[in-house]
CSV table of C-alpha atoms in Angstrom, one decimal:
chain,number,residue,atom,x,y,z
A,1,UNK,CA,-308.8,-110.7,22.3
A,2,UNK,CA,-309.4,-106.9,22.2
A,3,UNK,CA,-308.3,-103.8,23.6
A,4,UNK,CA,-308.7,-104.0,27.8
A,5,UNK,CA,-309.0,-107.1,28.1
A,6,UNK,CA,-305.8,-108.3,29.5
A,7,UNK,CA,-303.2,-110.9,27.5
A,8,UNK,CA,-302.5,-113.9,29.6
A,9,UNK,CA,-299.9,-114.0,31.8
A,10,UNK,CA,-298.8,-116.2,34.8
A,11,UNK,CA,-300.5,-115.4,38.0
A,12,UNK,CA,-299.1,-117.6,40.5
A,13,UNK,CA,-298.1,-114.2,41.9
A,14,UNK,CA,-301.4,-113.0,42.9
A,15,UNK,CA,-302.7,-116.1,44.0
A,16,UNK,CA,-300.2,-117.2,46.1
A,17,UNK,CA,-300.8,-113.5,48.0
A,18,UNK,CA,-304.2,-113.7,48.4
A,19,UNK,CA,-304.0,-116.5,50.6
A,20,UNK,CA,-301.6,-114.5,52.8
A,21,UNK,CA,-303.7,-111.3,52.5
A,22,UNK,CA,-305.1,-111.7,56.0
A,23,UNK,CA,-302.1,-112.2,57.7
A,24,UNK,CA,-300.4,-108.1,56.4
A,25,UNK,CA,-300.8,-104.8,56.9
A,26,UNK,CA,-302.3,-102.6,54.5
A,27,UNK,CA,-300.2,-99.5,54.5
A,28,UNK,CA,-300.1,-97.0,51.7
A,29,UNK,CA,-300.0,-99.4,48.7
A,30,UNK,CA,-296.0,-98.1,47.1
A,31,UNK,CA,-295.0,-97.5,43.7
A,32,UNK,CA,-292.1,-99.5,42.8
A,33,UNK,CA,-290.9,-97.9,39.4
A,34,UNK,CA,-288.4,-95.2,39.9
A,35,UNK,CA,-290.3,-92.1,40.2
A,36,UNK,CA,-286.9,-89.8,39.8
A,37,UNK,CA,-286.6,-91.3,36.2
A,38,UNK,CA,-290.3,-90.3,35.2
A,39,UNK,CA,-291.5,-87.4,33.6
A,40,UNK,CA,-295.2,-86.5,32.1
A,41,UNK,CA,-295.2,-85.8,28.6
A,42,UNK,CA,-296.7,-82.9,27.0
A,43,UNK,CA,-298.4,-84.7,24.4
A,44,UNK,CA,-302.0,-85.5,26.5
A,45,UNK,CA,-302.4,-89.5,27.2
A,46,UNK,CA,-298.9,-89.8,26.7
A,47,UNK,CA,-296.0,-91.3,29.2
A,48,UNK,CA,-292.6,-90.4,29.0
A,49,UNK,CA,-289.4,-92.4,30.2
A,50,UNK,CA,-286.9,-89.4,30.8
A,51,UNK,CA,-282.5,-90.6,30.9
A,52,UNK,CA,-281.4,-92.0,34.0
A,53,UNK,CA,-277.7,-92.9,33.9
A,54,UNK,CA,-277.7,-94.0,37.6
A,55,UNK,CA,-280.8,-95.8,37.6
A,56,UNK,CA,-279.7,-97.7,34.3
A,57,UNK,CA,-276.7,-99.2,36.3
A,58,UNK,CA,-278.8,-100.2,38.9
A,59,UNK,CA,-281.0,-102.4,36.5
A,60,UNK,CA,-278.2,-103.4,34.9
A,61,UNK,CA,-276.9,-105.2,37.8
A,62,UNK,CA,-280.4,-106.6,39.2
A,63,UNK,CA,-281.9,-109.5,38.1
A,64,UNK,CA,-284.4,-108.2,35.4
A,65,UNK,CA,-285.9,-111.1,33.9
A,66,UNK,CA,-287.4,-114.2,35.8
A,67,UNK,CA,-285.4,-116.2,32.8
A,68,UNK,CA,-281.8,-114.9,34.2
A,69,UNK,CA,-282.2,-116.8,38.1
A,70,UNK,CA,-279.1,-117.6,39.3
A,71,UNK,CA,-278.7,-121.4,40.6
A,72,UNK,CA,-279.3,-121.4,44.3
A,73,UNK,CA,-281.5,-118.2,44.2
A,74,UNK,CA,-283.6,-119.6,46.5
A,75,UNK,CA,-281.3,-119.7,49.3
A,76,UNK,CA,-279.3,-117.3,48.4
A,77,UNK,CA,-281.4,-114.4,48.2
A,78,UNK,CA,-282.3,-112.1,51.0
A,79,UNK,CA,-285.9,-111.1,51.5
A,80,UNK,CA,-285.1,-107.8,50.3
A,81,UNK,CA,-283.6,-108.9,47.0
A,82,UNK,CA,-286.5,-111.5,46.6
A,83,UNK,CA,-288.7,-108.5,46.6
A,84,UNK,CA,-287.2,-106.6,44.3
A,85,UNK,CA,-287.3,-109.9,41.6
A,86,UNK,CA,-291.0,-109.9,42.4
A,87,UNK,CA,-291.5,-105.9,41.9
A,88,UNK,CA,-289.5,-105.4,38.6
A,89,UNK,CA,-288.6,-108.6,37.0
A,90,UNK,CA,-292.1,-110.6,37.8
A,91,UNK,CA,-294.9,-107.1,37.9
A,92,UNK,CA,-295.7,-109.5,40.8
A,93,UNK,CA,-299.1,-107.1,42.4
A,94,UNK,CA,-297.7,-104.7,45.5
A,95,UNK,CA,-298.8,-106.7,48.3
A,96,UNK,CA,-295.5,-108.8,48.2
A,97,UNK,CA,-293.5,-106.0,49.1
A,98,UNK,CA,-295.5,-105.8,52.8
A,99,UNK,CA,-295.1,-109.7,53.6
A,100,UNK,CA,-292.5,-110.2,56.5
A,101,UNK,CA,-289.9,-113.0,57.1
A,102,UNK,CA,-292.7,-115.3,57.7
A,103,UNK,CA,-294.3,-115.5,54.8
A,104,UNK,CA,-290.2,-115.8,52.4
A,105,UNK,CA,-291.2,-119.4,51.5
A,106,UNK,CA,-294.4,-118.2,49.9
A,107,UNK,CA,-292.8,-115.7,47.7
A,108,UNK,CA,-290.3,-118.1,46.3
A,109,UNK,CA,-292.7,-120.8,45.8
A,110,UNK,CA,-294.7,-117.9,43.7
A,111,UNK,CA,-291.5,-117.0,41.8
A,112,UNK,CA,-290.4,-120.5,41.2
A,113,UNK,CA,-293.8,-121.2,40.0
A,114,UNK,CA,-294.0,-118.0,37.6
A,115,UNK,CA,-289.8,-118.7,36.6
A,116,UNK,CA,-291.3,-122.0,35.7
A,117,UNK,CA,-294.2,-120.7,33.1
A,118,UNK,CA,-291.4,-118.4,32.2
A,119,UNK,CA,-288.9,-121.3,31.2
A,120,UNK,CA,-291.9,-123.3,29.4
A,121,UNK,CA,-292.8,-120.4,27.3
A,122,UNK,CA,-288.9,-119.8,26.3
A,123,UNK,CA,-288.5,-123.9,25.3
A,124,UNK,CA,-291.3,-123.6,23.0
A,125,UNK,CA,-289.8,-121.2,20.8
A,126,UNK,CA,-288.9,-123.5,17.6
A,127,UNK,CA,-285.4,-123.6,15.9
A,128,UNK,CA,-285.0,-120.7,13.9
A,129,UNK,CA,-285.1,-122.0,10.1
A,130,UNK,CA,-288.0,-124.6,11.2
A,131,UNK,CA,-289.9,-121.2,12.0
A,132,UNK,CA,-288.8,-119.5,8.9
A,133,UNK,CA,-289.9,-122.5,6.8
A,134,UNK,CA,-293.3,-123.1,9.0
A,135,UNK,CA,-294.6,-119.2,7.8
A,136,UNK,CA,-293.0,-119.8,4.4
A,137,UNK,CA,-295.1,-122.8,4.0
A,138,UNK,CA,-298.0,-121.3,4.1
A,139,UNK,CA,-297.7,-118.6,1.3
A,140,UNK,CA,-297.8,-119.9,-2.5
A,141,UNK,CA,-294.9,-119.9,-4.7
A,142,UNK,CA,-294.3,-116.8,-6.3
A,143,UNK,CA,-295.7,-114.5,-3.1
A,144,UNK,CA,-293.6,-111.6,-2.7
A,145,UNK,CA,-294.3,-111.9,1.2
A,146,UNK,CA,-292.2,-115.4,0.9
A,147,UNK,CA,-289.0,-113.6,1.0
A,148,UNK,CA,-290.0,-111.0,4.2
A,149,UNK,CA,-290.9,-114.1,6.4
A,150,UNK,CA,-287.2,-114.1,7.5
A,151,UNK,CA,-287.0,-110.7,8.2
A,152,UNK,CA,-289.8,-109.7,9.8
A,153,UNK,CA,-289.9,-113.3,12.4
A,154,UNK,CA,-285.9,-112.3,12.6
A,155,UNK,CA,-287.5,-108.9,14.0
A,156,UNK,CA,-290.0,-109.9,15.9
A,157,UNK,CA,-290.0,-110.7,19.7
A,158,UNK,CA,-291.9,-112.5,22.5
A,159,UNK,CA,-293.2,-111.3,25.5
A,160,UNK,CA,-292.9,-113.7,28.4
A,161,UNK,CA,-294.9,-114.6,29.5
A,162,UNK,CA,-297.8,-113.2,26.9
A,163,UNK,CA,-297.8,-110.5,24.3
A,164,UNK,CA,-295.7,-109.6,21.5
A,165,UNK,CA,-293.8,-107.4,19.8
A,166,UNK,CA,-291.3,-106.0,16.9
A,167,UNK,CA,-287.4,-104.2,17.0
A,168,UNK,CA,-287.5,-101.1,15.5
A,169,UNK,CA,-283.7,-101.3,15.8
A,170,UNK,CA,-281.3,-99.1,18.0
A,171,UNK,CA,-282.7,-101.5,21.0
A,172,UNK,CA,-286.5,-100.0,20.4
A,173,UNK,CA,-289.2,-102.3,20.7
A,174,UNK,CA,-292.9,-101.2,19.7
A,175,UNK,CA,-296.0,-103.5,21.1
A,176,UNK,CA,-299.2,-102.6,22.7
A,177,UNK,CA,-299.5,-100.1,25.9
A,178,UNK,CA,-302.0,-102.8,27.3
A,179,UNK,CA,-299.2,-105.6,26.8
A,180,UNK,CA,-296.8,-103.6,29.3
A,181,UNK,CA,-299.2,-105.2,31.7
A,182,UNK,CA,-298.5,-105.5,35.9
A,183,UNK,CA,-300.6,-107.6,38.7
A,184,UNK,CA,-301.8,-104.4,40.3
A,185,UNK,CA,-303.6,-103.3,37.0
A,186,UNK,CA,-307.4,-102.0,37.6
A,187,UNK,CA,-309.1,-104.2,34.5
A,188,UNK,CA,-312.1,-102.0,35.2
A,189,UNK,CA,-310.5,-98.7,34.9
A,190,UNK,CA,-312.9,-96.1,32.6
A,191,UNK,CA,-312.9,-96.8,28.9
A,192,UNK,CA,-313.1,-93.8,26.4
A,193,UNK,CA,-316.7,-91.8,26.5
A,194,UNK,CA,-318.9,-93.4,23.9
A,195,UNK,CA,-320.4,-91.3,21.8
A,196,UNK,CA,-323.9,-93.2,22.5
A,197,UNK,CA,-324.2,-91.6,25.8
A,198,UNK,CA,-324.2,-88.2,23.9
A,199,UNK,CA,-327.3,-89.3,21.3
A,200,UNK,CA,-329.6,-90.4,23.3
A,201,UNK,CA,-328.4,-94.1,22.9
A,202,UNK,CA,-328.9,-94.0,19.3
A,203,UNK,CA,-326.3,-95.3,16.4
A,204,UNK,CA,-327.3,-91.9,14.5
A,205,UNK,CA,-324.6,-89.6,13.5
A,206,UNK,CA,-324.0,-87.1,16.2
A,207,UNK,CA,-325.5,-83.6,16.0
A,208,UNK,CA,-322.8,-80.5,15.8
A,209,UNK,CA,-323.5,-79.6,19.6
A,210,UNK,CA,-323.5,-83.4,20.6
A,211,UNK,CA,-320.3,-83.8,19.0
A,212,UNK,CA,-319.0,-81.1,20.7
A,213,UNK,CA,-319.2,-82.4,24.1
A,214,UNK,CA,-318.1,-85.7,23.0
A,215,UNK,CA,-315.0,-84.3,21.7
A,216,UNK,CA,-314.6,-82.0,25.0
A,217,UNK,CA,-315.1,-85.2,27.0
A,218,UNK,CA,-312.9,-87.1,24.8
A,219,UNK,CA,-310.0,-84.6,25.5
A,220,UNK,CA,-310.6,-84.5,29.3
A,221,UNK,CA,-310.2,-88.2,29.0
A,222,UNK,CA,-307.3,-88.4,27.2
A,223,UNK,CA,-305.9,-85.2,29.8
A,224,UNK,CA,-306.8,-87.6,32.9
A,225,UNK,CA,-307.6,-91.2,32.8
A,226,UNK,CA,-305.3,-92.6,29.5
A,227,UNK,CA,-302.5,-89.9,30.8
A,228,UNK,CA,-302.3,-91.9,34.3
A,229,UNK,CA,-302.8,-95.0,32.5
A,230,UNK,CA,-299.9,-94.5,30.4
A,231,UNK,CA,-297.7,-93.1,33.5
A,232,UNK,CA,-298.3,-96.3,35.1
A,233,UNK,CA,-296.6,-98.3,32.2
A,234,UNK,CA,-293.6,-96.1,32.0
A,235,UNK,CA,-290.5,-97.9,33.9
A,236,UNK,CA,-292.1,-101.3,34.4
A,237,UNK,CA,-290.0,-104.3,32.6
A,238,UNK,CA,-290.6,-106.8,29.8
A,239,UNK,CA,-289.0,-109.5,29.1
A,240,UNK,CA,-288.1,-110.4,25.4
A,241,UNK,CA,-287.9,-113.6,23.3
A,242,UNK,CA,-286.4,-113.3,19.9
A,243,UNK,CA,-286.8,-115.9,17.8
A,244,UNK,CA,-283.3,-117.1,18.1
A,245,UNK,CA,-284.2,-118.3,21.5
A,246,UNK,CA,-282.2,-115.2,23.3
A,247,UNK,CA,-283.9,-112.9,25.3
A,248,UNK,CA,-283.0,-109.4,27.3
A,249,UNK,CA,-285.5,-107.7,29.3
A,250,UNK,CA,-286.6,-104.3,28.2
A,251,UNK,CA,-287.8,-101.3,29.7
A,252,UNK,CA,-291.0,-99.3,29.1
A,253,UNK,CA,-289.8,-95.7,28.0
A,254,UNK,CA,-293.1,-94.4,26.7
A,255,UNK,CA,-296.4,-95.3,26.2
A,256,UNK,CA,-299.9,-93.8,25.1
A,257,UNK,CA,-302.5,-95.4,26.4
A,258,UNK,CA,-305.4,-93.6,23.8
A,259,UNK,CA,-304.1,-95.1,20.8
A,260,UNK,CA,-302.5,-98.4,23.1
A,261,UNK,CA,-299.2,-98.1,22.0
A,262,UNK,CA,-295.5,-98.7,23.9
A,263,UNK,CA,-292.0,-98.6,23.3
A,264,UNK,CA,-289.5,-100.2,25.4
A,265,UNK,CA,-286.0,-100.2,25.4
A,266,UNK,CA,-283.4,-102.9,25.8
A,267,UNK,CA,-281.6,-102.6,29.3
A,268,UNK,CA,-278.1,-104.2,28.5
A,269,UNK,CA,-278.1,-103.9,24.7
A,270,UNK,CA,-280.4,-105.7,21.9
A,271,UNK,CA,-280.3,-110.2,22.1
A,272,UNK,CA,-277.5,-111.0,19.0
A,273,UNK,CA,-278.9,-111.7,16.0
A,274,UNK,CA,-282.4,-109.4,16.4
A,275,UNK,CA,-283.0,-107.3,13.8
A,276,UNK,CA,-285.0,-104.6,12.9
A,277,UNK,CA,-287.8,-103.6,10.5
A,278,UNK,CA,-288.6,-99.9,9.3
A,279,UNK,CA,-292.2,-98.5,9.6
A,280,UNK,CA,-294.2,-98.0,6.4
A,281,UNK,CA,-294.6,-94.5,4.8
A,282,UNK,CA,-297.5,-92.5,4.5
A,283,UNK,CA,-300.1,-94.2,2.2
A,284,UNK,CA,-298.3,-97.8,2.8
A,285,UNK,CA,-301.3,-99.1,4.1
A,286,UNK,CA,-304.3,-99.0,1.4
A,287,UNK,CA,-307.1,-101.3,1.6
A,288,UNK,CA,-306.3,-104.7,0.1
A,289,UNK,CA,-302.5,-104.4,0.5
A,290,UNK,CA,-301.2,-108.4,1.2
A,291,UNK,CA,-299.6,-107.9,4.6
A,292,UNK,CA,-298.3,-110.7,7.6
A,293,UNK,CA,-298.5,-110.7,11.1
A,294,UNK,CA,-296.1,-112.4,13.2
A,295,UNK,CA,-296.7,-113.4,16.7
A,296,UNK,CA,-296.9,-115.5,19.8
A,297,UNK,CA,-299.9,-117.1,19.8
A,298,UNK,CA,-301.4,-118.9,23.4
A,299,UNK,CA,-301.0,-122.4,23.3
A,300,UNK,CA,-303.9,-123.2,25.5
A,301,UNK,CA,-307.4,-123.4,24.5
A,302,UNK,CA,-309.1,-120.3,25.7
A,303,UNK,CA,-312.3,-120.2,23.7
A,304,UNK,CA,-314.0,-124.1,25.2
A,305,UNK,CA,-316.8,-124.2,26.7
A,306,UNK,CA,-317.0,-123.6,30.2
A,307,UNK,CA,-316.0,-126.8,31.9
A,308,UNK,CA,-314.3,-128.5,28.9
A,309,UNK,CA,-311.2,-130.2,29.8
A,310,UNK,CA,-308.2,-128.1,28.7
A,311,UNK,CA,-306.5,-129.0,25.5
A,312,UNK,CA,-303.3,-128.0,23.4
A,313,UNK,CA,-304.2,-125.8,20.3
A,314,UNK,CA,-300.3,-126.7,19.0
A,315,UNK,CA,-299.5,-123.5,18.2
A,316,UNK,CA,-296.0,-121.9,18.6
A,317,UNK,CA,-294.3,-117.9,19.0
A,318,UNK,CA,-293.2,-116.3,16.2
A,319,UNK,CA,-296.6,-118.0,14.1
A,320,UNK,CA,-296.9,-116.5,10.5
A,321,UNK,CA,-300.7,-115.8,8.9
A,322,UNK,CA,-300.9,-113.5,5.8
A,323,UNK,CA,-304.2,-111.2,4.8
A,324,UNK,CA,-305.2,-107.7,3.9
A,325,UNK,CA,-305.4,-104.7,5.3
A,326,UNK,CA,-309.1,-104.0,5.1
A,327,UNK,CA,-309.4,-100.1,5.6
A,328,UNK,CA,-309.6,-98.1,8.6
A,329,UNK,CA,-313.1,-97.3,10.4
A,330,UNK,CA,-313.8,-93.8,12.3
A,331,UNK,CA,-311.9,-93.6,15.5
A,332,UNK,CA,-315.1,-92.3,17.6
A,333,UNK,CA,-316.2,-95.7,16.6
A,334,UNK,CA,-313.1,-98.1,17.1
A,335,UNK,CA,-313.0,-96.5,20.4
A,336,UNK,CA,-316.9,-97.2,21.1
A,337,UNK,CA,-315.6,-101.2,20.1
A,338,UNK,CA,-312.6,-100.8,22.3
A,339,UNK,CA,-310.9,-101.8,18.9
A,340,UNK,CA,-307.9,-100.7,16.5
A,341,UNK,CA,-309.0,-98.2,13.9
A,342,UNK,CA,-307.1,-100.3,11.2
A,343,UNK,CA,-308.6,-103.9,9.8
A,344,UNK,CA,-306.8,-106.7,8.7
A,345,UNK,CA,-307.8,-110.4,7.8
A,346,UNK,CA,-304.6,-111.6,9.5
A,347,UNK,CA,-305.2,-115.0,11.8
A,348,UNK,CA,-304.6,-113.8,15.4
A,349,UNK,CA,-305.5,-115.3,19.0
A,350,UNK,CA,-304.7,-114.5,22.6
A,351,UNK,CA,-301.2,-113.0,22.4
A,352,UNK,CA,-300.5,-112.0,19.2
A,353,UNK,CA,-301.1,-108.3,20.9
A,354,UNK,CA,-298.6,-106.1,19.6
A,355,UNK,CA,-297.4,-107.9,16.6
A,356,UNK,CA,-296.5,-106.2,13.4
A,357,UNK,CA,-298.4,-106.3,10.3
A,358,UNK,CA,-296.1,-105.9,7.8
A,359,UNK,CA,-296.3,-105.1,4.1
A,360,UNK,CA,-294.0,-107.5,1.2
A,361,UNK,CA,-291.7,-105.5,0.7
A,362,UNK,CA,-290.4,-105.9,5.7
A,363,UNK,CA,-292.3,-102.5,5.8
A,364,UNK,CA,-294.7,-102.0,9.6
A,365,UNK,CA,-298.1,-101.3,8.5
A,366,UNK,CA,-299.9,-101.5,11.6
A,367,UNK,CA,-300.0,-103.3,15.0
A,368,UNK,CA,-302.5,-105.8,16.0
A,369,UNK,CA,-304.0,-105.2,19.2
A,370,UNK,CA,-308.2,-106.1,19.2
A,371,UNK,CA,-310.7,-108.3,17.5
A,372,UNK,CA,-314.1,-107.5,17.1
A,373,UNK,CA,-316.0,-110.6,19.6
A,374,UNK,CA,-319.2,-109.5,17.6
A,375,UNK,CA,-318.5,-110.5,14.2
A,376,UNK,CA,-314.5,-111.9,14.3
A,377,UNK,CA,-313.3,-109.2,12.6
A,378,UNK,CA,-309.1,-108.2,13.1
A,379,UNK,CA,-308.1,-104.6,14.0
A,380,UNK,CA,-305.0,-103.1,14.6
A,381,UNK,CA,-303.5,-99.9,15.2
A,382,UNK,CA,-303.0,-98.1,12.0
A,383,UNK,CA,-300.0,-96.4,10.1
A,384,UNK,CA,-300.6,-93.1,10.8
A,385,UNK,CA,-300.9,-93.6,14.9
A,386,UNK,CA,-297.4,-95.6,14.7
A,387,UNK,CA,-295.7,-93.3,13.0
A,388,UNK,CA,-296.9,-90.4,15.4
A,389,UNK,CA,-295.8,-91.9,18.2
A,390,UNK,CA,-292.4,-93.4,17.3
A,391,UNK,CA,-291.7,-89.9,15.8
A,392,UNK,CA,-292.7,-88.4,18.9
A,393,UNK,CA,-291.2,-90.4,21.2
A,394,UNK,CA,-288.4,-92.8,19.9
C-alpha cells in the first residue's frame, strides 16, 4: 500500500529457515552483494552501482533468476552453488548461507517452493494483444490515452515475484527503492523525522527556529539512515516480466532511498520486444492532466477481514486504470504520511509499486509508490524527483 510497507513477495525462504534456526551458528551475519563493485554516491541518501567488467561475467554465467532453473537442478547442484541461487537470484534472508550439508534438502524444498510462486506469477501474464485490448477497453472512444495503451504496457515490466516497473530504454529500468526488496530487510528501520515532534505535536505550521532543526535533522537523516538504506539496495537482483511473457533479471545500479526511487539494469541485455518510454518534461505534470498507470496488481485478496477465507480478486500484470494527476502536497508532509509527494486518481493495489503514470501523448509523469490508508488517496513520486535522479544517475 504505501511507502515501508513491504510489496508481497514469496517467503517460503524465511520460513523454511526459521525452523532450522536452532540447529546453526550465528557468526557475523555476511553481505552477499559484491562489495568491490559498490561505491557511495556523493549525492546524500543516494546509492551508486560503480562498472564491474569482471563481476558482470560472473553474473552472466550464474543462474540469476529463479525462472532460468535448469532441469535436474536439484541434484545437480552443489551446496555451494545452491547458496548462491538463494543469495542473489531468490534475496533468500542470510541465514541460508550458514546451513551445512544437513540441512541441503531444506534449501531446495525452499527454492522449489519460491521457483514455484515464481512460475505462477510468470503464467498469469495474458497474451499480449488480449492485454492491450483489456486497458483499451476501458478508455472511451476518442481518448487520446487509447493509442499509448500499447506503448506504455509494451514498456512496462513485472517484478517477480511483486512490484513493478517501466524501461527507460538502453536496458534501464526505473521502479521504487522499496521494491528492490531482500529477506534480510529491517521493516522497522527509522522513518524520516516528522516535523510533529519539532511543534510540540501540533499540525501548526512550524516556527523559523523549529523548522530549522527539522531541516538539520532532515539532512542528517538523509546523510545516515536513507544513505545505508539505499547502499543496501545497490547490487541485489530483480527479476523482470515484460508483457510479452520474456523476462531477464536486472541488477540494482542505483537507488535513493529519500525520495524511494531505483534503477536497475538488465544483466545479459533488454527481453526482445521491450520497449522504452521517455520521461515527461518540466511542467508535464499539471493538476488534472489524464494520465495511466500500468501495473501488476496482487491477485490475492489482501484487504478481508481477518479470518476470511482467501479468495481470487481476478486481476492480472500489466492492469491498465486511467485518472488525473491531482497536484503535488509539501514534501515535509508526504514524508510525515510515508507517501509520494505527487497525487493521482489512478486505481492501484498491492504491487502496482513502481509503475509509471504516464501522460497521452507515452510521456513518465510520475511513479506510483504509496496510498494514503487514511482517506484512499493515490500518491506517487512526482516529475521533478524522476527526472533528478535518472539525470543523476542513469
Amino acid at each position: 500500500k504505501g511507502r515501508g510497507k513491504r510489496s508481497m513477495k514469496a517467503r517460503a525462504g524465511s520460513s523454511a529457515l526459521q525452523a532450522l534456526s536452532s540447529d546453526c551458528a550465528e557468526p557475523e551475519p555476511q553481505e552477499h552483494a559484491p562489495k568491490r563493485c559498490r561505491t557511495a554516491s556523493k549525492t546524500l541518501g543516494t546509492a551508486k552501482h560503480s562498472n564491474c567488467t569482471a563481476n558482470g561475467a560472473t553474473l552472466k554465467r550464474a543462474v540469476l533468476s529463479l525462472l532460468d532453473l535448469p532441469a535436474g537442478w536439484e541434484q545437480s547442484f552443489s551446496l555451494g552453488a545452491l547458496k548462491q541461487v538463494a543469495a542473489r537470484a531468490a534475496n533468500f534472508e542470510a541465514g541460508w548461507q550458514r546451513i551445512g550439508a544437513e540441512h541441503r534438502a531444506e534449501l531446495v524444498e525452499a527454492l522449489s517452493t519460491a521457483a514455484a510462486a515464481w512460475r505462477s506469477f510468470a503464467e498469469s501474464v495474458l497474451p499480449f494483444d488480449g492485454a492491450v485490448a483489456k486497458g483499451q477497453k476501458k478508455l472511451k472512444q476518442g481518448d487520446p490515452r487509447r493509442a499509448a495503451v500499447e506503448r506504455i504496457i509494451a514498456a512496462s515490466v513485472h517484478l517477480v515475484p511483486s512490484g513493478s516497473g517501466v524501461h527507460l530504454g538502453a536496458g534501464l529500468v526505473l521502479t521504487c527503492a522499496h521494491c528492490v526488496d531482500h529477506d534480510d530487510d529491517d521493516e522497522n528501520q527509522p522513518r524520516s523525522p516528522q516535523k510533529r515532534a519539532f511543534s510540540g505535536g501540533s499540525k501548526r505550521p512550524l516556527t523559523r527556529a523549529e523548522r530549522a532543526a527539522y531541516e538539520e535533522a532532515h539532512a542528517a537523516w538523509r546523510a545516515t539512515t536513507a544513505a545505508a538504506l539505499g547502499h543496501k539496495r545497490v547490487g541485489r537482483l530483480k527479476t523482470c516480466v515484460t508483457a510479452r511473457g520474456a523476462h531477464g533479471a536486472a541488477e540494482c545500479i542505483a537507488a535513493d532511498e529519500a525520495s524511494d526511487l531505483a534503477l536497475l539494469r538488465f544483466v545479459a541485455g533488454s527481453p526482445g520486444g521491450l520497449e522504452a518510454l521517455p520521461l515527461g518534461g518540466e511542467g508535464d505534470d499539471e493538476a488534472g492532466t489524464p494520465v495511466l498507470a500500468v501495473g501488476n496488481p496482487y491477485d490475492w485478496d489482501l484487504e478481508g477481514a481477518a479470518g476470511a477465507k482467501p479468495r481470487r480478486n481476478g486481476y492480472t500484470p500489466f492492469w491498465a486504470s486511467s485518472g488525473q494527476l491531482k497536484g503535488e502536497i509539501e514534501r515535509g508532509d508526504a514524508e510525515a504520511k510515508g507517501v509520494g509527494p505527487q497525487r493521482h486518481s489512478c486505481w492501484t493495489y498491492w504491487g502496482h509499486s513502481g509503475c509509471p503514470i504516464v501522460g497521452s501523448d507515452g510521456c513518465v509523469l510520475a511513479l506510483h509508490n504509496s496510498w494514503d490508508d487514511t482517506n484512499g488517496q493515490r500518491h506517487a513520486v512526482p516529475l521533478s524527483a524522476i527526472r533528478a535522479f535518472v539525470g543523476r544517475e542513469g
